[in-house]
Amino acid sequence: PEHKVDMGIEYRIKGVRLNIGAQYVGETYNYYQHWGMYPDPKVSMDTKVNPGYTLVRVKLSKEFGIARLKPCPTFFVAADNLLDEKYSKFGNDMKDCGYPMPGRSFTLGVGVDF
């Protein structure tokens, strides 16, 4: 893409973290060689365009300081593609429609920050 912007903010209070991030990706172009058929084997370039999109991610986490455990476990809940943006990445040839990317998803888990 010609334009891409990533931004994020983190807020911490009493062991709780709130992360909010956004990513804007402008239109992307992919160029494919198109070979003509015999007896006129001319090569031309075809262009495929994917429209721009914006993704938003939110993550809320809490670190629990359990004695004798270093590093401490962190419990979190996260939402990816919060606005349920429909977008795709390029495939391998001109005829495909691209690979659709996942919609809104939620994750609940335990992690460790080193």
Short mmCIF file of C-alpha atoms in Angstrom, two decimals:
data_model
loop_
_atom_site.label_atom_id
_atom_site.label_comp_id
_atom_site.label_asym_id
_atom_site.label_seq_id
_atom_site.Cartn_x
_atom_site.Cartn_y
_atom_site.Cartn_z
CA PRO A 1 0.00 0.00 0.00
CA GLU A 2 1.03 3.58 -0.52
CA HIS A 3 -0.33 4.57 2.90
CA LYS A 4 -0.22 2.63 6.16
CA VAL A 5 -0.72 4.01 9.68
CA ASP A 6 -0.38 2.12 12.97
CA MET A 7 -1.25 3.71 16.28
CA GLY A 8 -1.89 2.57 19.81
CA ILE A 9 -2.38 3.70 23.34
CA GLU A 10 -1.91 1.92 26.66
CA TYR A 11 -3.42 2.86 29.99
CA ARG A 12 -2.21 1.27 33.25
CA ILE A 13 -3.69 1.47 36.71
CA LYS A 14 -3.15 -0.89 39.68
CA GLY A 15 -1.89 -3.84 37.62
CA VAL A 16 -4.60 -3.52 34.96
CA ARG A 17 -3.65 -2.65 31.38
CA LEU A 18 -5.92 -1.44 28.62
CA ASN A 19 -4.39 -1.47 25.14
CA ILE A 20 -6.21 0.04 22.17
CA GLY A 21 -4.64 -0.15 18.74
CA ALA A 22 -5.69 0.74 15.22
CA GLN A 23 -4.19 0.11 11.81
CA TYR A 24 -5.16 1.78 8.54
CA VAL A 25 -3.99 0.22 5.29
CA GLY A 26 -4.68 2.07 2.03
CA GLU A 27 -5.52 0.51 -1.32
CA THR A 28 -3.09 -2.20 -2.37
CA TYR A 29 -2.23 -3.09 -5.93
CA ASN A 30 -0.84 -6.30 -7.33
CA TYR A 31 0.38 -6.75 -10.89
CA TYR A 32 0.17 -10.00 -12.82
CA GLN A 33 1.71 -11.02 -16.12
CA HIS A 34 -0.87 -12.04 -18.67
CA TRP A 35 0.53 -14.23 -21.43
CA GLY A 36 -1.26 -14.19 -24.78
CA MET A 37 -2.13 -17.38 -26.62
CA TYR A 38 -0.25 -18.79 -29.61
CA PRO A 39 0.30 -17.48 -32.32
CA ASP A 40 0.39 -14.02 -30.65
CA PRO A 41 2.28 -14.62 -27.36
CA LYS A 42 2.33 -10.99 -26.23
CA VAL A 43 2.79 -10.32 -22.54
CA SER A 44 0.68 -7.67 -20.85
CA MET A 45 0.26 -6.64 -17.23
CA ASP A 46 -3.05 -6.97 -15.41
CA THR A 47 -3.75 -5.07 -12.19
CA LYS A 48 -5.76 -6.18 -9.21
CA VAL A 49 -6.84 -3.71 -6.50
CA ASN A 50 -7.89 -4.39 -2.91
CA PRO A 51 -9.65 -1.47 -1.17
CA GLY A 52 -8.25 0.10 2.00
CA TYR A 53 -9.35 -1.00 5.46
CA THR A 54 -9.08 -0.08 9.14
CA LEU A 55 -8.60 -2.60 11.96
CA VAL A 56 -9.15 -1.93 15.67
CA ARG A 57 -7.83 -4.13 18.50
CA VAL A 58 -8.61 -3.87 22.22
CA LYS A 59 -6.90 -5.87 24.97
CA LEU A 60 -7.59 -5.77 28.71
CA SER A 61 -5.15 -7.61 30.95
CA LYS A 62 -4.45 -8.06 34.67
CA GLU A 63 -1.16 -9.26 36.13
CA PHE A 64 -1.41 -11.41 39.25
CA GLY A 65 1.60 -11.30 41.54
CA ILE A 66 1.58 -14.84 42.89
CA ALA A 67 4.34 -15.54 45.41
CA ARG A 68 7.25 -17.63 44.12
CA LEU A 69 6.14 -17.27 40.48
CA LYS A 70 8.48 -15.17 38.40
CA PRO A 71 7.45 -13.94 35.89
CA CYS A 72 3.88 -13.40 37.02
CA PRO A 73 0.92 -14.82 35.09
CA THR A 74 -1.27 -12.36 33.21
CA PHE A 75 -4.93 -12.98 32.44
CA PHE A 76 -6.34 -11.19 29.41
CA VAL A 77 -9.33 -10.72 27.15
CA ALA A 78 -8.83 -9.30 23.65
CA ALA A 79 -10.99 -8.32 20.70
CA ASP A 80 -9.42 -8.33 17.22
CA ASN A 81 -11.02 -6.56 14.25
CA LEU A 82 -13.49 -5.00 16.67
CA LEU A 83 -15.42 -3.18 13.92
CA ASP A 84 -15.79 -6.44 11.94
CA GLU A 85 -14.11 -4.94 8.85
CA LYS A 86 -14.41 -7.06 5.69
CA TYR A 87 -11.05 -7.16 3.89
CA SER A 88 -8.83 -9.55 1.99
CA LYS A 89 -5.22 -10.16 1.03
CA PHE A 90 -4.02 -10.98 -2.46
CA GLY A 91 -4.07 -14.49 -3.84
CA ASN A 92 -1.61 -16.00 -6.29
CA ASP A 93 -3.20 -15.17 -9.61
CA MET A 94 -5.49 -12.72 -11.33
CA LYS A 95 -8.54 -15.00 -11.34
CA ASP A 96 -8.86 -15.51 -7.59
CA CYS A 97 -10.79 -13.15 -5.37
CA GLY A 98 -8.09 -12.84 -2.74
CA TYR A 99 -8.00 -14.49 0.65
CA PRO A 100 -10.70 -13.18 3.00
CA MET A 101 -9.29 -12.33 6.40
CA PRO A 102 -10.98 -13.13 9.73
CA GLY A 103 -13.82 -11.00 11.02
CA ARG A 104 -14.29 -9.95 14.65
CA SER A 105 -12.83 -12.41 17.15
CA PHE A 106 -12.45 -12.59 20.91
CA THR A 107 -9.68 -14.26 22.90
CA LEU A 108 -9.54 -15.13 26.58
CA GLY A 109 -6.28 -16.45 27.93
CA VAL A 110 -3.34 -16.59 30.28
CA GLY A 111 0.10 -15.41 29.34
CA VAL A 112 3.43 -14.55 30.88
CA ASP A 113 5.28 -11.27 30.30
CA PHE A 114 9.04 -11.74 30.43
#
